[in-house]
XYZ file of C-alpha atoms in Angstrom:
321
model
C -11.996 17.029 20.574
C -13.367 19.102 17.657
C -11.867 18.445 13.487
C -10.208 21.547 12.765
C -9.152 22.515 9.671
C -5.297 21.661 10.171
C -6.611 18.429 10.760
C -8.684 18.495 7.895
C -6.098 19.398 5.467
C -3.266 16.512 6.982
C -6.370 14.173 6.074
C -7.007 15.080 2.545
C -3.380 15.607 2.105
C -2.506 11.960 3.594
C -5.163 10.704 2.024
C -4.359 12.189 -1.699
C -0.910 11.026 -1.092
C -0.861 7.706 -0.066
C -3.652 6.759 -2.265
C -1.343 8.192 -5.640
C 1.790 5.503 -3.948
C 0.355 3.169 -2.125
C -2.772 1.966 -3.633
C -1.207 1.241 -6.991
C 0.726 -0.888 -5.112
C -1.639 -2.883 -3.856
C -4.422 -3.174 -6.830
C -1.603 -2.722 -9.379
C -1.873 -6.301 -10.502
C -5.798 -5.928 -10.587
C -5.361 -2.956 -12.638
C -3.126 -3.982 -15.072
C -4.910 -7.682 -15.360
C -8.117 -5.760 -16.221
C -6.764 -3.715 -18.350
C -9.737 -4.496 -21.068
C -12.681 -3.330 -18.428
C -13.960 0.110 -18.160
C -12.544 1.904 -15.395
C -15.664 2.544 -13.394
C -15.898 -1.254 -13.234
C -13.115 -1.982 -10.992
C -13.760 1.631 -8.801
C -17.418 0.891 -7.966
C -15.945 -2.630 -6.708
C -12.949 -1.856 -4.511
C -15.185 1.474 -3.043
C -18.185 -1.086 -2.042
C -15.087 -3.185 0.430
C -13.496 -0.229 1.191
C -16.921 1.611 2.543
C -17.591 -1.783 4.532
C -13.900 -1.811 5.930
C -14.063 1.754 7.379
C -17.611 1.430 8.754
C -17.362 -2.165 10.578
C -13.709 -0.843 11.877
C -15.323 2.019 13.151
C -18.369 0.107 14.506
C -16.503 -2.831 15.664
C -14.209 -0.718 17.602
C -16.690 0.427 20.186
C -14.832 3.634 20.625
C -15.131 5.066 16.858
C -11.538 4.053 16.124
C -11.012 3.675 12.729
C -7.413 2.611 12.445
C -8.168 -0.937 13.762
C -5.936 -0.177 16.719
C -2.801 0.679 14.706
C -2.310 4.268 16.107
C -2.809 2.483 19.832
C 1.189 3.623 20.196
C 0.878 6.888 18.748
C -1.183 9.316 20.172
C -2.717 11.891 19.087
C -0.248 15.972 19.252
C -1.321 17.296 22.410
C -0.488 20.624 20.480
C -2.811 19.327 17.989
C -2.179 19.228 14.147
C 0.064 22.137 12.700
C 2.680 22.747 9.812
C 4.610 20.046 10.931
C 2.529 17.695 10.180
C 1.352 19.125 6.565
C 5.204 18.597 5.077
C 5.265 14.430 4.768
C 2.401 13.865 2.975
C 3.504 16.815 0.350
C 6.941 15.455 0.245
C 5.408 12.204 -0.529
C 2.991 13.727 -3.294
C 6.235 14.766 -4.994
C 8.103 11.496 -4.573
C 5.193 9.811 -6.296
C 5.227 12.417 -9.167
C 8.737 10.816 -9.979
C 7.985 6.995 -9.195
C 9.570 6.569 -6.396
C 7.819 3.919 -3.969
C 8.660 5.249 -0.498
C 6.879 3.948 2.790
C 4.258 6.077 3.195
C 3.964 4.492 7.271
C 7.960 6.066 7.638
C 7.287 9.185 6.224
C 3.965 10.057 7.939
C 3.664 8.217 10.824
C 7.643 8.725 12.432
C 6.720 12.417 12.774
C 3.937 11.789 14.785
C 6.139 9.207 16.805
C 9.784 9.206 16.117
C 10.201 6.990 19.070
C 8.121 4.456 16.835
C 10.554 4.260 14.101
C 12.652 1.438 15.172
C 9.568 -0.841 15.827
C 7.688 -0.127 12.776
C 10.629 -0.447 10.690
C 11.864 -3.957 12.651
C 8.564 -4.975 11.604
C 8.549 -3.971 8.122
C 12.517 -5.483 7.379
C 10.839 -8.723 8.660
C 7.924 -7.950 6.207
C 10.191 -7.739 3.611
C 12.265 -10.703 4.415
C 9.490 -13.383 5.000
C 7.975 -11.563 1.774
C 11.210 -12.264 -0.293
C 11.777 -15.964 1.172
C 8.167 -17.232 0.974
C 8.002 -15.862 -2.798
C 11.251 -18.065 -3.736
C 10.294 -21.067 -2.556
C 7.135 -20.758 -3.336
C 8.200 -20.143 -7.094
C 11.092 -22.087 -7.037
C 10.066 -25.297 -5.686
C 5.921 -25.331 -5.268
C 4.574 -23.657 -8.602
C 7.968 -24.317 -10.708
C 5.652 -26.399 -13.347
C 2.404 -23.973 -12.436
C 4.692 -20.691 -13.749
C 5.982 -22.241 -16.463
C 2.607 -23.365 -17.433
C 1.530 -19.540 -17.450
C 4.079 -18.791 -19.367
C 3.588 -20.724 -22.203
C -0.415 -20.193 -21.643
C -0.495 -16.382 -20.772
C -1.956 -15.325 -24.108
C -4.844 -17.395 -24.128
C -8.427 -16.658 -22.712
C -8.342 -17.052 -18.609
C -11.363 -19.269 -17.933
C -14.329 -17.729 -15.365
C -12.593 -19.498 -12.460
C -9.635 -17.907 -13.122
C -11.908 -14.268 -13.318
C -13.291 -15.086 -9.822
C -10.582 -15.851 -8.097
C -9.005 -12.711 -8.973
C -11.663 -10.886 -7.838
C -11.793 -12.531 -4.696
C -8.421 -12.847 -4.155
C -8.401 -8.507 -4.764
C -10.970 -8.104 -2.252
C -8.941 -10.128 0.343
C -5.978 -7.919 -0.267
C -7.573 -4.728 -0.230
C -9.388 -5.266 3.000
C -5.958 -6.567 4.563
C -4.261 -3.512 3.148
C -6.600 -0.669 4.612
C -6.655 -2.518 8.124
C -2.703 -1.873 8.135
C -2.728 1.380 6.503
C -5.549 3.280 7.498
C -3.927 4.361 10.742
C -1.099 6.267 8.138
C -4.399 8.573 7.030
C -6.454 9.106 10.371
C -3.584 9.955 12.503
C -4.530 13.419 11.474
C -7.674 13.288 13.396
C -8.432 12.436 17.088
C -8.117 8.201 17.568
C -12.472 8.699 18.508
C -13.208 9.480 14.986
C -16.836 11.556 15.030
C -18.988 9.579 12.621
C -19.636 12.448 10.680
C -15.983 12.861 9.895
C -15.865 9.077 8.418
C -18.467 9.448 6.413
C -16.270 12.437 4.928
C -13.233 10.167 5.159
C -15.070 8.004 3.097
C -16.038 10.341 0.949
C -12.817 11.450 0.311
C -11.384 8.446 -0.295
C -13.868 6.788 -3.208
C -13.644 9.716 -5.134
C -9.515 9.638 -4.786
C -9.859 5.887 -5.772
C -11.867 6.894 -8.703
C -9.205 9.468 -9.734
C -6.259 6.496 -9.440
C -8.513 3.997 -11.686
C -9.293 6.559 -14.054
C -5.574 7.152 -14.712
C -4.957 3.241 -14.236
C -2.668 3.485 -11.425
C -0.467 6.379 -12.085
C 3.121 6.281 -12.313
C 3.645 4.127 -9.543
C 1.896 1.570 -12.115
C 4.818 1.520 -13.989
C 6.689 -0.513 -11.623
C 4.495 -3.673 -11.137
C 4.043 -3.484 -14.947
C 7.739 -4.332 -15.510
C 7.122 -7.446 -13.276
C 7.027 -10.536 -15.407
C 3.305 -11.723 -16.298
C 1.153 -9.299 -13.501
C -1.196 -9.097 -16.806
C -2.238 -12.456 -16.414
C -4.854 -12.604 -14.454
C -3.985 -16.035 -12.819
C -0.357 -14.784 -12.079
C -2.196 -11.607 -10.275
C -4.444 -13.780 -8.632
C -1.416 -15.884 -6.865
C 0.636 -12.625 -6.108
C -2.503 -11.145 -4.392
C -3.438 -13.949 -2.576
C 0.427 -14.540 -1.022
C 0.342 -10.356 -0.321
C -2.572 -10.956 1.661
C -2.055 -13.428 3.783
C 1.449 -12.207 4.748
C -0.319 -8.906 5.391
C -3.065 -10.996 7.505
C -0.089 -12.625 9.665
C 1.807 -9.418 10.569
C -1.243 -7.959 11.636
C -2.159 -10.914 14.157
C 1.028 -10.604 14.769
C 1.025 -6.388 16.690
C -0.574 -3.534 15.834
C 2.438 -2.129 15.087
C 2.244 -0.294 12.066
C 4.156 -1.813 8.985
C 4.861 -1.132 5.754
C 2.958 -2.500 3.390
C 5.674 -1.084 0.531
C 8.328 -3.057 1.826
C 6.050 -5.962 2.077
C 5.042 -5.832 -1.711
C 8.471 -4.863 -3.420
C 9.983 -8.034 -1.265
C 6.970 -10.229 -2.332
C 7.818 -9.074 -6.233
C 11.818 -9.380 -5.663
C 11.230 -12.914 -4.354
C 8.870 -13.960 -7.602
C 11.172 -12.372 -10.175
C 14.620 -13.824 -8.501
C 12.769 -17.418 -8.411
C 10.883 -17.289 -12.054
C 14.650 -15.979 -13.535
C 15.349 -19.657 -12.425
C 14.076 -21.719 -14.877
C 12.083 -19.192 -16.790
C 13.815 -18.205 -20.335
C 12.411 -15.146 -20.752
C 13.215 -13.437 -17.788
C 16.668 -12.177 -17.675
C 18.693 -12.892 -14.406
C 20.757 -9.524 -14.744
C 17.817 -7.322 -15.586
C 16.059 -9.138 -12.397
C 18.951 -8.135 -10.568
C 19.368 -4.538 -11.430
C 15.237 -3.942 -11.250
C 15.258 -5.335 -7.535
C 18.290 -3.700 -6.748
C 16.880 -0.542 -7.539
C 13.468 -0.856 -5.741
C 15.461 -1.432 -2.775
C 17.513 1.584 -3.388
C 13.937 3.669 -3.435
C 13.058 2.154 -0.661
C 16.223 3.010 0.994
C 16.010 6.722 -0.075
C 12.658 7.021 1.170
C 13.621 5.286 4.359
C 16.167 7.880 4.764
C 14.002 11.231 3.981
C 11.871 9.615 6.857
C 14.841 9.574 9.511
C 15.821 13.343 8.333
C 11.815 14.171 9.152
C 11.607 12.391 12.047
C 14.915 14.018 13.644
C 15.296 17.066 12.099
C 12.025 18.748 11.281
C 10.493 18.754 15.077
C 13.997 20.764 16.228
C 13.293 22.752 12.899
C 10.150 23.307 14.327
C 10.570 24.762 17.598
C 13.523 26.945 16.424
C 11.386 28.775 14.155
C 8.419 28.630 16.479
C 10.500 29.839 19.378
């Protein structure tokens, strides 16, 4: 099957989108923990895993699949890509404009497969709860001393251990985090990806990441900056390393896509409920109302996702006849 340039403009249009909401999300707490290094620093670094990601996915695959098997359920329109198909990733261009942290695997994906939807977002609730749970007791009862510690430390120099951990600990994360979300960008082009095409893909995609780390993160940045200590680079370094290997379990787990959203905001929730515990300076009600409306976000973008998934293919074929 040939790209065409529907296809081509889903792609870039996925790929612009869920890179302005979702990858903040995921290298927020690198961002904001290297705050002091030059941009380029931190671009040139997560470009170099995500160029190896993409090309041993694609190699590894045997049949130039670069989803990692994600999209195994959801095959490609047998109409091919048209309008249809352009509308979530703009809708979610303009939800990011405003903050808002939708799912970018609801909205995209569920109009490809609306018979998916229960599945991926079964999957994604359980994200979110084992997310939220493992966060408060890991918090609350295993690094209780450890986050106090970092509180009272947090304005002193991290030591080079510290420094390559994070980095580490980032490179885990964002090699987890494309395997599960990859499939939300090349479901726009045939699941035997012509080799030519990736290297476009990845083309695509380092100079999108170099637009995100130039503005440090965007808007979406503003919501892992109101978590309590993701500056410190030894509190990012825990949160990344817990995202990860949740992420790394649920995708042993199916290759049914998740979302990685509800993953994060339920790993954050978790952390803030348990440091408001026996942490001074973070305020139980303000905890309260911040996770309370994450979840509402996440609710509202759930819900735009149902309306595509049910209402825009009969919008579809009323206007197309």
């Amino acid at each position: 099957m040939t790209i065409e340039i529907l296809m081509i403009v889903g792609f870039c249009l996925a790929a612009y989108s869920i890179v302005g909401n979702d990858v903040p999300q995921t290298l927020g707490t690198f961002i904001s923990s290297n705050a002091h290094r030059p941009w380029w620093v931190l671009w040139l670094y997560t470009s170099s895993i995500l160029v190896v990601v993409l090309l041993y996915g694609w190699f590894a695959s045997g049949t130039g699949d670069a989803s990692y098997g994600r999209l195994e359920t959801i095959p490609f329109p047998e109409t091919g890509i048209t309008w249809l198909y352009i509308v979530p990733p703009i809708l979610l261009i303009i939800l990011t404009k405003y903050g808002i942290p939708v799912s970018t695997t609801f909205l995209v994906l569920t109009i490809f497969s609306p018979s998916s939807l229960s599945a991926m977002l079964t999957k994604s609730m359980m994200g979110y709860a084992v997310a939220f749970v493992v966060a408060i007791l890991v918090y609350r009862f295993v690094m209780k001393g450890i986050s106090i510690y970092l509180s009272k430390t947090r304005h002193k120099e991290p030591s080079h251990i510290w420094i390559g951990l994070q980095w580490v600990s980032t490179a885990f994360l964002w090699s987890q985090w494309l395997i599960q979300d990859l499939a939300n960008i090349f479901v726009y082009v045939p699941r035997q990806v012509p080799f030519e095409f990736l290297i476009f893909g990845i083309l695509v995609f380092v100079v999108l990441l170099g637009w995100i780390f130039y503005r440090r993160g965007g808007t979406i940045q503003n919501i892992i900056d109101t978590k309590t200590g993701v500056a410190d680079i030894r509190s990012a370094t825990i949160i990344d390393f817990m995202y990860a290997i949740i992420l790394l379990v649920f995708k042993e787990w199916s290759n049914i896509p998740m979302s990685t959203t509800w993953v994060f905001l339920g790993l954050l929730a978790g952390r803030e409920f348990a440091l408001s515990m026996h942490l001074a300076e973070v305020n139980k009600y303000r905890t309260s109302r911040n996770v309370s409306k994450d979840a509402m976000k996440l609710m509202f973008g759930l819900a735009i996702s149902v309306l595509l998934a049910t209402g825009f293919p009969w919008l579809y074929q009323h206007i197309s006849g």
